[in-house]
Amino acid sequence: MNESSDIPFRLTQVARKRLTADQLAEVRRRLEERPEDADFNAVEAAIYVGRSTKTLKRAIDAGVGPARAKNPDASGLYATNRHTRYRKGDLDAWRSSLISFAVAFKRFDDLTLDAPWIVTNEGKLWGHILDAESVDDVLRALSDEAVVLAPLNEALRESWSDMSARRAYEAVFDDLVEHERAAIKAARERDALHSEFGA
């Protein structure tokens, strides 16, 4: 019997709990392949972003969660049912924003400071310790000695297990470097004007 054929097209919480590790990996692969405008239910969205449905709900309740839509009520009574849909593009945007929400690399100087990174059992970087889903995950990483300290540029030279997290951190790095380049160029132009006009 083919295990991947046992995976339902739309996952429920009950079906999610029955998945083997291989089936879960297959589900993640299938979700990654869906187009940007594809709709996910709450369970699929949680699997796709690597968080639990509870974490998604808490983030939404706190006003920092991904965009979502409720299915309209077919009865015409101006109500919505309890089924929530998440568009893949909105989930991608939210997942990218998690990095800037959790970790404050806001100045160029921040790039030179050692930051705590979680390392997987395979020796790859998973992400910043503040990207962990819960305090328990942070404590587990610390107790397992699965945390290394490194500045962001060194962390980006390592192998990563979560490419979306790596891309988000690369974008943060690139933005800060570009901002610093612009500041240096402006200072050079200011000095050139002062030198030319004697101001």
mmCIF file with all atom_site columns, C-alpha atoms in Angstrom:
data_model
loop_
_atom_site.group_PDB
_atom_site.id
_atom_site.type_symbol
_atom_site.label_atom_id
_atom_site.label_alt_id
_atom_site.label_comp_id
_atom_site.label_asym_id
_atom_site.label_entity_id
_atom_site.label_seq_id
_atom_site.pdbx_PDB_ins_code
_atom_site.Cartn_x
_atom_site.Cartn_y
_atom_site.Cartn_z
_atom_site.occupancy
_atom_site.B_iso_or_equiv
_atom_site.pdbx_formal_charge
_atom_site.auth_seq_id
_atom_site.auth_comp_id
_atom_site.auth_asym_id
_atom_site.auth_atom_id
_atom_site.pdbx_PDB_model_num
ATOM 1   C CA . MET A 1 1   ? 0.000   0.000  0.000  1.00 0.00 ? 1   MET A CA 1
ATOM 2   C CA . ASN A 1 2   ? 1.330   3.451  -0.963 1.00 0.00 ? 2   ASN A CA 1
ATOM 3   C CA . GLU A 1 3   ? 1.481   5.672  2.133  1.00 0.00 ? 3   GLU A CA 1
ATOM 4   C CA . SER A 1 4   ? 1.181   8.901  0.139  1.00 0.00 ? 4   SER A CA 1
ATOM 5   C CA . SER A 1 5   ? -2.130  7.741  -1.358 1.00 0.00 ? 5   SER A CA 1
ATOM 6   C CA . ASP A 1 6   ? -3.492  7.510  2.218  1.00 0.00 ? 6   ASP A CA 1
ATOM 7   C CA . ILE A 1 7   ? -3.138  11.282 2.676  1.00 0.00 ? 7   ILE A CA 1
ATOM 8   C CA . PRO A 1 8   ? -6.489  13.078 2.285  1.00 0.00 ? 8   PRO A CA 1
ATOM 9   C CA . PHE A 1 9   ? -6.608  16.074 -0.072 1.00 0.00 ? 9   PHE A CA 1
ATOM 10  C CA . ARG A 1 10  ? -7.996  18.368 2.663  1.00 0.00 ? 10  ARG A CA 1
ATOM 11  C CA . LEU A 1 11  ? -6.552  17.748 6.101  1.00 0.00 ? 11  LEU A CA 1
ATOM 12  C CA . THR A 1 12  ? -8.461  17.917 9.365  1.00 0.00 ? 12  THR A CA 1
ATOM 13  C CA . GLN A 1 13  ? -6.952  18.068 12.832 1.00 0.00 ? 13  GLN A CA 1
ATOM 14  C CA . VAL A 1 14  ? -7.796  14.374 13.332 1.00 0.00 ? 14  VAL A CA 1
ATOM 15  C CA . ALA A 1 15  ? -6.235  13.377 10.000 1.00 0.00 ? 15  ALA A CA 1
ATOM 16  C CA . ARG A 1 16  ? -3.132  15.461 10.804 1.00 0.00 ? 16  ARG A CA 1
ATOM 17  C CA . LYS A 1 17  ? -2.562  13.511 14.035 1.00 0.00 ? 17  LYS A CA 1
ATOM 18  C CA . ARG A 1 18  ? -2.637  10.220 12.109 1.00 0.00 ? 18  ARG A CA 1
ATOM 19  C CA . LEU A 1 19  ? 0.095   11.201 9.641  1.00 0.00 ? 19  LEU A CA 1
ATOM 20  C CA . THR A 1 20  ? 3.464   9.512  9.812  1.00 0.00 ? 20  THR A CA 1
ATOM 21  C CA . ALA A 1 21  ? 6.606   11.648 9.575  1.00 0.00 ? 21  ALA A CA 1
ATOM 22  C CA . ASP A 1 22  ? 7.024   10.645 5.910  1.00 0.00 ? 22  ASP A CA 1
ATOM 23  C CA . GLN A 1 23  ? 3.413   11.543 5.143  1.00 0.00 ? 23  GLN A CA 1
ATOM 24  C CA . LEU A 1 24  ? 3.804   14.900 6.869  1.00 0.00 ? 24  LEU A CA 1
ATOM 25  C CA . ALA A 1 25  ? 6.885   15.620 4.758  1.00 0.00 ? 25  ALA A CA 1
ATOM 26  C CA . GLU A 1 26  ? 4.864   14.694 1.658  1.00 0.00 ? 26  GLU A CA 1
ATOM 27  C CA . VAL A 1 27  ? 2.059   17.069 2.729  1.00 0.00 ? 27  VAL A CA 1
ATOM 28  C CA . ARG A 1 28  ? 4.580   19.903 3.189  1.00 0.00 ? 28  ARG A CA 1
ATOM 29  C CA . ARG A 1 29  ? 5.992   19.211 -0.279 1.00 0.00 ? 29  ARG A CA 1
ATOM 30  C CA . ARG A 1 30  ? 2.495   19.276 -1.826 1.00 0.00 ? 30  ARG A CA 1
ATOM 31  C CA . LEU A 1 31  ? 1.599   22.502 -0.046 1.00 0.00 ? 31  LEU A CA 1
ATOM 32  C CA . GLU A 1 32  ? 4.829   24.154 -1.259 1.00 0.00 ? 32  GLU A CA 1
ATOM 33  C CA . GLU A 1 33  ? 3.898   23.215 -4.845 1.00 0.00 ? 33  GLU A CA 1
ATOM 34  C CA . ARG A 1 34  ? 0.441   24.816 -4.731 1.00 0.00 ? 34  ARG A CA 1
ATOM 35  C CA . PRO A 1 35  ? 0.056   28.166 -6.534 1.00 0.00 ? 35  PRO A CA 1
ATOM 36  C CA . GLU A 1 36  ? 0.276   31.432 -4.604 1.00 0.00 ? 36  GLU A CA 1
ATOM 37  C CA . ASP A 1 37  ? -3.492  32.005 -4.773 1.00 0.00 ? 37  ASP A CA 1
ATOM 38  C CA . ALA A 1 38  ? -4.324  28.545 -3.359 1.00 0.00 ? 38  ALA A CA 1
ATOM 39  C CA . ASP A 1 39  ? -6.497  28.437 -0.237 1.00 0.00 ? 39  ASP A CA 1
ATOM 40  C CA . PHE A 1 40  ? -5.452  26.382 2.786  1.00 0.00 ? 40  PHE A CA 1
ATOM 41  C CA . ASN A 1 41  ? -7.593  25.358 5.715  1.00 0.00 ? 41  ASN A CA 1
ATOM 42  C CA . ALA A 1 42  ? -6.260  26.024 9.227  1.00 0.00 ? 42  ALA A CA 1
ATOM 43  C CA . VAL A 1 43  ? -4.510  22.635 9.535  1.00 0.00 ? 43  VAL A CA 1
ATOM 44  C CA . GLU A 1 44  ? -2.829  22.971 6.132  1.00 0.00 ? 44  GLU A CA 1
ATOM 45  C CA . ALA A 1 45  ? -1.822  26.558 6.905  1.00 0.00 ? 45  ALA A CA 1
ATOM 46  C CA . ALA A 1 46  ? -0.233  25.464 10.185 1.00 0.00 ? 46  ALA A CA 1
ATOM 47  C CA . ILE A 1 47  ? 1.731   22.702 8.464  1.00 0.00 ? 47  ILE A CA 1
ATOM 48  C CA . TYR A 1 48  ? 2.806   25.065 5.680  1.00 0.00 ? 48  TYR A CA 1
ATOM 49  C CA . VAL A 1 49  ? 4.160   27.783 8.011  1.00 0.00 ? 49  VAL A CA 1
ATOM 50  C CA . GLY A 1 50  ? 5.627   25.272 10.469 1.00 0.00 ? 50  GLY A CA 1
ATOM 51  C CA . ARG A 1 51  ? 3.496   26.359 13.414 1.00 0.00 ? 51  ARG A CA 1
ATOM 52  C CA . SER A 1 52  ? 0.572   24.772 15.252 1.00 0.00 ? 52  SER A CA 1
ATOM 53  C CA . THR A 1 53  ? -3.052  25.732 14.623 1.00 0.00 ? 53  THR A CA 1
ATOM 54  C CA . LYS A 1 54  ? -3.120  27.017 18.200 1.00 0.00 ? 54  LYS A CA 1
ATOM 55  C CA . THR A 1 55  ? -0.165  29.313 17.490 1.00 0.00 ? 55  THR A CA 1
ATOM 56  C CA . LEU A 1 56  ? -1.867  30.635 14.346 1.00 0.00 ? 56  LEU A CA 1
ATOM 57  C CA . LYS A 1 57  ? -5.039  31.382 16.339 1.00 0.00 ? 57  LYS A CA 1
ATOM 58  C CA . ARG A 1 58  ? -3.074  33.091 19.125 1.00 0.00 ? 58  ARG A CA 1
ATOM 59  C CA . ALA A 1 59  ? -1.199  35.214 16.576 1.00 0.00 ? 59  ALA A CA 1
ATOM 60  C CA . ILE A 1 60  ? -4.482  36.242 14.914 1.00 0.00 ? 60  ILE A CA 1
ATOM 61  C CA . ASP A 1 61  ? -6.072  37.027 18.280 1.00 0.00 ? 61  ASP A CA 1
ATOM 62  C CA . ALA A 1 62  ? -3.029  39.156 19.161 1.00 0.00 ? 62  ALA A CA 1
ATOM 63  C CA . GLY A 1 63  ? -3.356  41.043 15.871 1.00 0.00 ? 63  GLY A CA 1
ATOM 64  C CA . VAL A 1 64  ? -0.070  39.763 14.405 1.00 0.00 ? 64  VAL A CA 1
ATOM 65  C CA . GLY A 1 65  ? -1.305  36.690 12.527 1.00 0.00 ? 65  GLY A CA 1
ATOM 66  C CA . PRO A 1 66  ? -1.655  36.022 8.813  1.00 0.00 ? 66  PRO A CA 1
ATOM 67  C CA . ALA A 1 67  ? -4.545  37.403 6.781  1.00 0.00 ? 67  ALA A CA 1
ATOM 68  C CA . ARG A 1 68  ? -7.476  35.028 6.650  1.00 0.00 ? 68  ARG A CA 1
ATOM 69  C CA . ALA A 1 69  ? -11.032 34.792 5.395  1.00 0.00 ? 69  ALA A CA 1
ATOM 70  C CA . LYS A 1 70  ? -14.107 33.065 6.736  1.00 0.00 ? 70  LYS A CA 1
ATOM 71  C CA . ASN A 1 71  ? -16.375 31.143 4.399  1.00 0.00 ? 71  ASN A CA 1
ATOM 72  C CA . PRO A 1 72  ? -19.576 33.079 3.773  1.00 0.00 ? 72  PRO A CA 1
ATOM 73  C CA . ASP A 1 73  ? -22.846 31.655 5.047  1.00 0.00 ? 73  ASP A CA 1
ATOM 74  C CA . ALA A 1 74  ? -24.773 30.062 2.202  1.00 0.00 ? 74  ALA A CA 1
ATOM 75  C CA . SER A 1 75  ? -28.131 30.680 3.968  1.00 0.00 ? 75  SER A CA 1
ATOM 76  C CA . GLY A 1 76  ? -27.984 34.421 3.271  1.00 0.00 ? 76  GLY A CA 1
ATOM 77  C CA . LEU A 1 77  ? -28.431 35.306 6.931  1.00 0.00 ? 77  LEU A CA 1
ATOM 78  C CA . TYR A 1 78  ? -25.264 37.469 6.910  1.00 0.00 ? 78  TYR A CA 1
ATOM 79  C CA . ALA A 1 79  ? -23.333 35.046 9.061  1.00 0.00 ? 79  ALA A CA 1
ATOM 80  C CA . THR A 1 80  ? -20.097 33.220 8.470  1.00 0.00 ? 80  THR A CA 1
ATOM 81  C CA . ASN A 1 81  ? -19.334 29.679 9.360  1.00 0.00 ? 81  ASN A CA 1
ATOM 82  C CA . ARG A 1 82  ? -16.372 28.624 11.443 1.00 0.00 ? 82  ARG A CA 1
ATOM 83  C CA . HIS A 1 83  ? -14.211 27.449 8.545  1.00 0.00 ? 83  HIS A CA 1
ATOM 84  C CA . THR A 1 84  ? -11.249 29.735 7.976  1.00 0.00 ? 84  THR A CA 1
ATOM 85  C CA . ARG A 1 85  ? -9.278  29.973 4.739  1.00 0.00 ? 85  ARG A CA 1
ATOM 86  C CA . TYR A 1 86  ? -5.704  31.180 4.367  1.00 0.00 ? 86  TYR A CA 1
ATOM 87  C CA . ARG A 1 87  ? -4.308  32.193 0.976  1.00 0.00 ? 87  ARG A CA 1
ATOM 88  C CA . LYS A 1 88  ? -0.815  30.797 0.351  1.00 0.00 ? 88  LYS A CA 1
ATOM 89  C CA . GLY A 1 89  ? 0.533   34.210 -0.687 1.00 0.00 ? 89  GLY A CA 1
ATOM 90  C CA . ASP A 1 90  ? -0.703  35.731 2.589  1.00 0.00 ? 90  ASP A CA 1
ATOM 91  C CA . LEU A 1 91  ? 0.946   32.917 4.535  1.00 0.00 ? 91  LEU A CA 1
ATOM 92  C CA . ASP A 1 92  ? 4.240   33.515 2.699  1.00 0.00 ? 92  ASP A CA 1
ATOM 93  C CA . ALA A 1 93  ? 4.076   37.225 3.548  1.00 0.00 ? 93  ALA A CA 1
ATOM 94  C CA . TRP A 1 94  ? 3.294   36.482 7.196  1.00 0.00 ? 94  TRP A CA 1
ATOM 95  C CA . ARG A 1 95  ? 6.037   33.859 7.449  1.00 0.00 ? 95  ARG A CA 1
ATOM 96  C CA . SER A 1 96  ? 8.561   36.368 6.097  1.00 0.00 ? 96  SER A CA 1
ATOM 97  C CA . SER A 1 97  ? 7.351   39.016 8.531  1.00 0.00 ? 97  SER A CA 1
ATOM 98  C CA . LEU A 1 98  ? 7.911   36.664 11.464 1.00 0.00 ? 98  LEU A CA 1
ATOM 99  C CA . ILE A 1 99  ? 11.623  37.274 11.240 1.00 0.00 ? 99  ILE A CA 1
ATOM 100 C CA . SER A 1 100 ? 11.342  41.031 11.651 1.00 0.00 ? 100 SER A CA 1
ATOM 101 C CA . PHE A 1 101 ? 8.669   40.559 14.313 1.00 0.00 ? 101 PHE A CA 1
ATOM 102 C CA . ALA A 1 102 ? 10.731  38.160 16.407 1.00 0.00 ? 102 ALA A CA 1
ATOM 103 C CA . VAL A 1 103 ? 14.256  39.442 15.900 1.00 0.00 ? 103 VAL A CA 1
ATOM 104 C CA . ALA A 1 104 ? 15.304  43.073 15.893 1.00 0.00 ? 104 ALA A CA 1
ATOM 105 C CA . PHE A 1 105 ? 18.116  43.471 13.390 1.00 0.00 ? 105 PHE A CA 1
ATOM 106 C CA . LYS A 1 106 ? 17.367  47.163 12.933 1.00 0.00 ? 106 LYS A CA 1
ATOM 107 C CA . ARG A 1 107 ? 20.773  48.810 12.635 1.00 0.00 ? 107 ARG A CA 1
ATOM 108 C CA . PHE A 1 108 ? 23.953  47.911 10.799 1.00 0.00 ? 108 PHE A CA 1
ATOM 109 C CA . ASP A 1 109 ? 25.693  47.481 14.164 1.00 0.00 ? 109 ASP A CA 1
ATOM 110 C CA . ASP A 1 110 ? 23.218  44.705 15.008 1.00 0.00 ? 110 ASP A CA 1
ATOM 111 C CA . LEU A 1 111 ? 24.773  42.594 12.236 1.00 0.00 ? 111 LEU A CA 1
ATOM 112 C CA . THR A 1 112 ? 28.075  42.410 14.081 1.00 0.00 ? 112 THR A CA 1
ATOM 113 C CA . LEU A 1 113 ? 26.650  41.201 17.390 1.00 0.00 ? 113 LEU A CA 1
ATOM 114 C CA . ASP A 1 114 ? 26.504  37.506 18.252 1.00 0.00 ? 114 ASP A CA 1
ATOM 115 C CA . ALA A 1 115 ? 22.951  36.187 18.074 1.00 0.00 ? 115 ALA A CA 1
ATOM 116 C CA . PRO A 1 116 ? 21.629  32.822 19.318 1.00 0.00 ? 116 PRO A CA 1
ATOM 117 C CA . TRP A 1 117 ? 20.818  30.378 16.492 1.00 0.00 ? 117 TRP A CA 1
ATOM 118 C CA . ILE A 1 118 ? 19.155  26.968 16.878 1.00 0.00 ? 118 ILE A CA 1
ATOM 119 C CA . VAL A 1 119 ? 21.031  24.062 15.286 1.00 0.00 ? 119 VAL A CA 1
ATOM 120 C CA . THR A 1 120 ? 19.232  20.872 14.203 1.00 0.00 ? 120 THR A CA 1
ATOM 121 C CA . ASN A 1 121 ? 20.432  17.341 14.927 1.00 0.00 ? 121 ASN A CA 1
ATOM 122 C CA . GLU A 1 122 ? 21.819  17.328 11.363 1.00 0.00 ? 122 GLU A CA 1
ATOM 123 C CA . GLY A 1 123 ? 24.053  20.305 12.194 1.00 0.00 ? 123 GLY A CA 1
ATOM 124 C CA . LYS A 1 124 ? 22.067  22.808 10.108 1.00 0.00 ? 124 LYS A CA 1
ATOM 125 C CA . LEU A 1 125 ? 20.778  26.150 11.327 1.00 0.00 ? 125 LEU A CA 1
ATOM 126 C CA . TRP A 1 126 ? 17.026  26.173 11.866 1.00 0.00 ? 126 TRP A CA 1
ATOM 127 C CA . GLY A 1 127 ? 16.621  29.860 12.736 1.00 0.00 ? 127 GLY A CA 1
ATOM 128 C CA . HIS A 1 128 ? 17.011  32.426 15.482 1.00 0.00 ? 128 HIS A CA 1
ATOM 129 C CA . ILE A 1 129 ? 16.120  31.243 18.971 1.00 0.00 ? 129 ILE A CA 1
ATOM 130 C CA . LEU A 1 130 ? 13.283  33.796 19.072 1.00 0.00 ? 130 LEU A CA 1
ATOM 131 C CA . ASP A 1 131 ? 11.737  32.060 16.058 1.00 0.00 ? 131 ASP A CA 1
ATOM 132 C CA . ALA A 1 132 ? 10.969  29.038 18.257 1.00 0.00 ? 132 ALA A CA 1
ATOM 133 C CA . GLU A 1 133 ? 7.266   28.370 18.612 1.00 0.00 ? 133 GLU A CA 1
ATOM 134 C CA . SER A 1 134 ? 7.157   28.316 22.397 1.00 0.00 ? 134 SER A CA 1
ATOM 135 C CA . VAL A 1 135 ? 9.175   28.944 25.522 1.00 0.00 ? 135 VAL A CA 1
ATOM 136 C CA . ASP A 1 136 ? 9.377   25.159 25.917 1.00 0.00 ? 136 ASP A CA 1
ATOM 137 C CA . ASP A 1 137 ? 11.077  24.913 22.510 1.00 0.00 ? 137 ASP A CA 1
ATOM 138 C CA . VAL A 1 138 ? 13.575  27.589 23.534 1.00 0.00 ? 138 VAL A CA 1
ATOM 139 C CA . LEU A 1 139 ? 14.323  25.821 26.797 1.00 0.00 ? 139 LEU A CA 1
ATOM 140 C CA . ARG A 1 140 ? 14.650  22.461 25.009 1.00 0.00 ? 140 ARG A CA 1
ATOM 141 C CA . ALA A 1 141 ? 17.121  23.942 22.518 1.00 0.00 ? 141 ALA A CA 1
ATOM 142 C CA . LEU A 1 142 ? 19.139  25.472 25.336 1.00 0.00 ? 142 LEU A CA 1
ATOM 143 C CA . SER A 1 143 ? 19.156  22.284 27.407 1.00 0.00 ? 143 SER A CA 1
ATOM 144 C CA . ASP A 1 144 ? 20.125  20.162 24.385 1.00 0.00 ? 144 ASP A CA 1
ATOM 145 C CA . GLU A 1 145 ? 23.017  22.537 23.697 1.00 0.00 ? 145 GLU A CA 1
ATOM 146 C CA . ALA A 1 146 ? 21.503  23.101 20.268 1.00 0.00 ? 146 ALA A CA 1
ATOM 147 C CA . VAL A 1 147 ? 22.241  26.836 20.271 1.00 0.00 ? 147 VAL A CA 1
ATOM 148 C CA . VAL A 1 148 ? 25.273  28.554 18.772 1.00 0.00 ? 148 VAL A CA 1
ATOM 149 C CA . LEU A 1 149 ? 26.218  32.219 18.953 1.00 0.00 ? 149 LEU A CA 1
ATOM 150 C CA . ALA A 1 150 ? 27.189  33.929 15.718 1.00 0.00 ? 150 ALA A CA 1
ATOM 151 C CA . PRO A 1 151 ? 26.666  37.252 13.953 1.00 0.00 ? 151 PRO A CA 1
ATOM 152 C CA . LEU A 1 152 ? 24.079  37.212 11.172 1.00 0.00 ? 152 LEU A CA 1
ATOM 153 C CA . ASN A 1 153 ? 26.620  37.252 8.325  1.00 0.00 ? 153 ASN A CA 1
ATOM 154 C CA . GLU A 1 154 ? 28.325  34.128 9.722  1.00 0.00 ? 154 GLU A CA 1
ATOM 155 C CA . ALA A 1 155 ? 24.981  32.418 10.288 1.00 0.00 ? 155 ALA A CA 1
ATOM 156 C CA . LEU A 1 156 ? 24.073  33.026 6.641  1.00 0.00 ? 156 LEU A CA 1
ATOM 157 C CA . ARG A 1 157 ? 27.265  31.221 5.525  1.00 0.00 ? 157 ARG A CA 1
ATOM 158 C CA . GLU A 1 158 ? 26.111  28.004 7.239  1.00 0.00 ? 158 GLU A CA 1
ATOM 159 C CA . SER A 1 159 ? 23.736  25.312 5.944  1.00 0.00 ? 159 SER A CA 1
ATOM 160 C CA . TRP A 1 160 ? 20.095  25.915 6.902  1.00 0.00 ? 160 TRP A CA 1
ATOM 161 C CA . SER A 1 161 ? 17.255  23.431 7.302  1.00 0.00 ? 161 SER A CA 1
ATOM 162 C CA . ASP A 1 162 ? 14.519  26.064 6.724  1.00 0.00 ? 162 ASP A CA 1
ATOM 163 C CA . MET A 1 163 ? 15.153  27.883 3.448  1.00 0.00 ? 163 MET A CA 1
ATOM 164 C CA . SER A 1 164 ? 12.266  30.324 3.922  1.00 0.00 ? 164 SER A CA 1
ATOM 165 C CA . ALA A 1 165 ? 13.782  31.481 7.217  1.00 0.00 ? 165 ALA A CA 1
ATOM 166 C CA . ARG A 1 166 ? 17.182  31.802 5.563  1.00 0.00 ? 166 ARG A CA 1
ATOM 167 C CA . ARG A 1 167 ? 15.698  33.906 2.738  1.00 0.00 ? 167 ARG A CA 1
ATOM 168 C CA . ALA A 1 168 ? 13.984  36.171 5.256  1.00 0.00 ? 168 ALA A CA 1
ATOM 169 C CA . TYR A 1 169 ? 17.228  36.716 7.178  1.00 0.00 ? 169 TYR A CA 1
ATOM 170 C CA . GLU A 1 170 ? 19.107  37.312 3.923  1.00 0.00 ? 170 GLU A CA 1
ATOM 171 C CA . ALA A 1 171 ? 16.530  39.990 3.053  1.00 0.00 ? 171 ALA A CA 1
ATOM 172 C CA . VAL A 1 172 ? 17.038  41.647 6.461  1.00 0.00 ? 172 VAL A CA 1
ATOM 173 C CA . PHE A 1 173 ? 20.808  41.534 5.961  1.00 0.00 ? 173 PHE A CA 1
ATOM 174 C CA . ASP A 1 174 ? 20.575  42.953 2.421  1.00 0.00 ? 174 ASP A CA 1
ATOM 175 C CA . ASP A 1 175 ? 18.238  45.765 3.537  1.00 0.00 ? 175 ASP A CA 1
ATOM 176 C CA . LEU A 1 176 ? 20.550  46.823 6.363  1.00 0.00 ? 176 LEU A CA 1
ATOM 177 C CA . VAL A 1 177 ? 23.640  46.724 4.160  1.00 0.00 ? 177 VAL A CA 1
ATOM 178 C CA . GLU A 1 178 ? 21.839  48.720 1.439  1.00 0.00 ? 178 GLU A CA 1
ATOM 179 C CA . HIS A 1 179 ? 20.676  51.285 4.007  1.00 0.00 ? 179 HIS A CA 1
ATOM 180 C CA . GLU A 1 180 ? 24.246  51.657 5.285  1.00 0.00 ? 180 GLU A CA 1
ATOM 181 C CA . ARG A 1 181 ? 25.573  52.023 1.712  1.00 0.00 ? 181 ARG A CA 1
ATOM 182 C CA . ALA A 1 182 ? 23.047  54.787 1.061  1.00 0.00 ? 182 ALA A CA 1
ATOM 183 C CA . ALA A 1 183 ? 24.075  56.579 4.277  1.00 0.00 ? 183 ALA A CA 1
ATOM 184 C CA . ILE A 1 184 ? 27.769  56.344 3.317  1.00 0.00 ? 184 ILE A CA 1
ATOM 185 C CA . LYS A 1 185 ? 27.039  57.646 -0.199 1.00 0.00 ? 185 LYS A CA 1
ATOM 186 C CA . ALA A 1 186 ? 25.029  60.576 1.210  1.00 0.00 ? 186 ALA A CA 1
ATOM 187 C CA . ALA A 1 187 ? 27.872  61.455 3.600  1.00 0.00 ? 187 ALA A CA 1
ATOM 188 C CA . ARG A 1 188 ? 30.402  61.329 0.736  1.00 0.00 ? 188 ARG A CA 1
ATOM 189 C CA . GLU A 1 189 ? 28.224  63.600 -1.416 1.00 0.00 ? 189 GLU A CA 1
ATOM 190 C CA . ARG A 1 190 ? 27.749  66.021 1.506  1.00 0.00 ? 190 ARG A CA 1
ATOM 191 C CA . ASP A 1 191 ? 31.516  66.172 2.070  1.00 0.00 ? 191 ASP A CA 1
ATOM 192 C CA . ALA A 1 192 ? 32.132  66.697 -1.659 1.00 0.00 ? 192 ALA A CA 1
ATOM 193 C CA . LEU A 1 193 ? 29.683  69.616 -1.692 1.00 0.00 ? 193 LEU A CA 1
ATOM 194 C CA . HIS A 1 194 ? 31.253  71.135 1.420  1.00 0.00 ? 194 HIS A CA 1
ATOM 195 C CA . SER A 1 195 ? 34.703  70.762 -0.134 1.00 0.00 ? 195 SER A CA 1
ATOM 196 C CA . GLU A 1 196 ? 33.637  72.250 -3.461 1.00 0.00 ? 196 GLU A CA 1
ATOM 197 C CA . PHE A 1 197 ? 31.709  75.206 -2.062 1.00 0.00 ? 197 PHE A CA 1
ATOM 198 C CA . GLY A 1 198 ? 33.715  75.721 1.123  1.00 0.00 ? 198 GLY A CA 1
ATOM 199 C CA . ALA A 1 199 ? 30.754  75.381 3.418  1.00 0.00 ? 199 ALA A CA 1
#
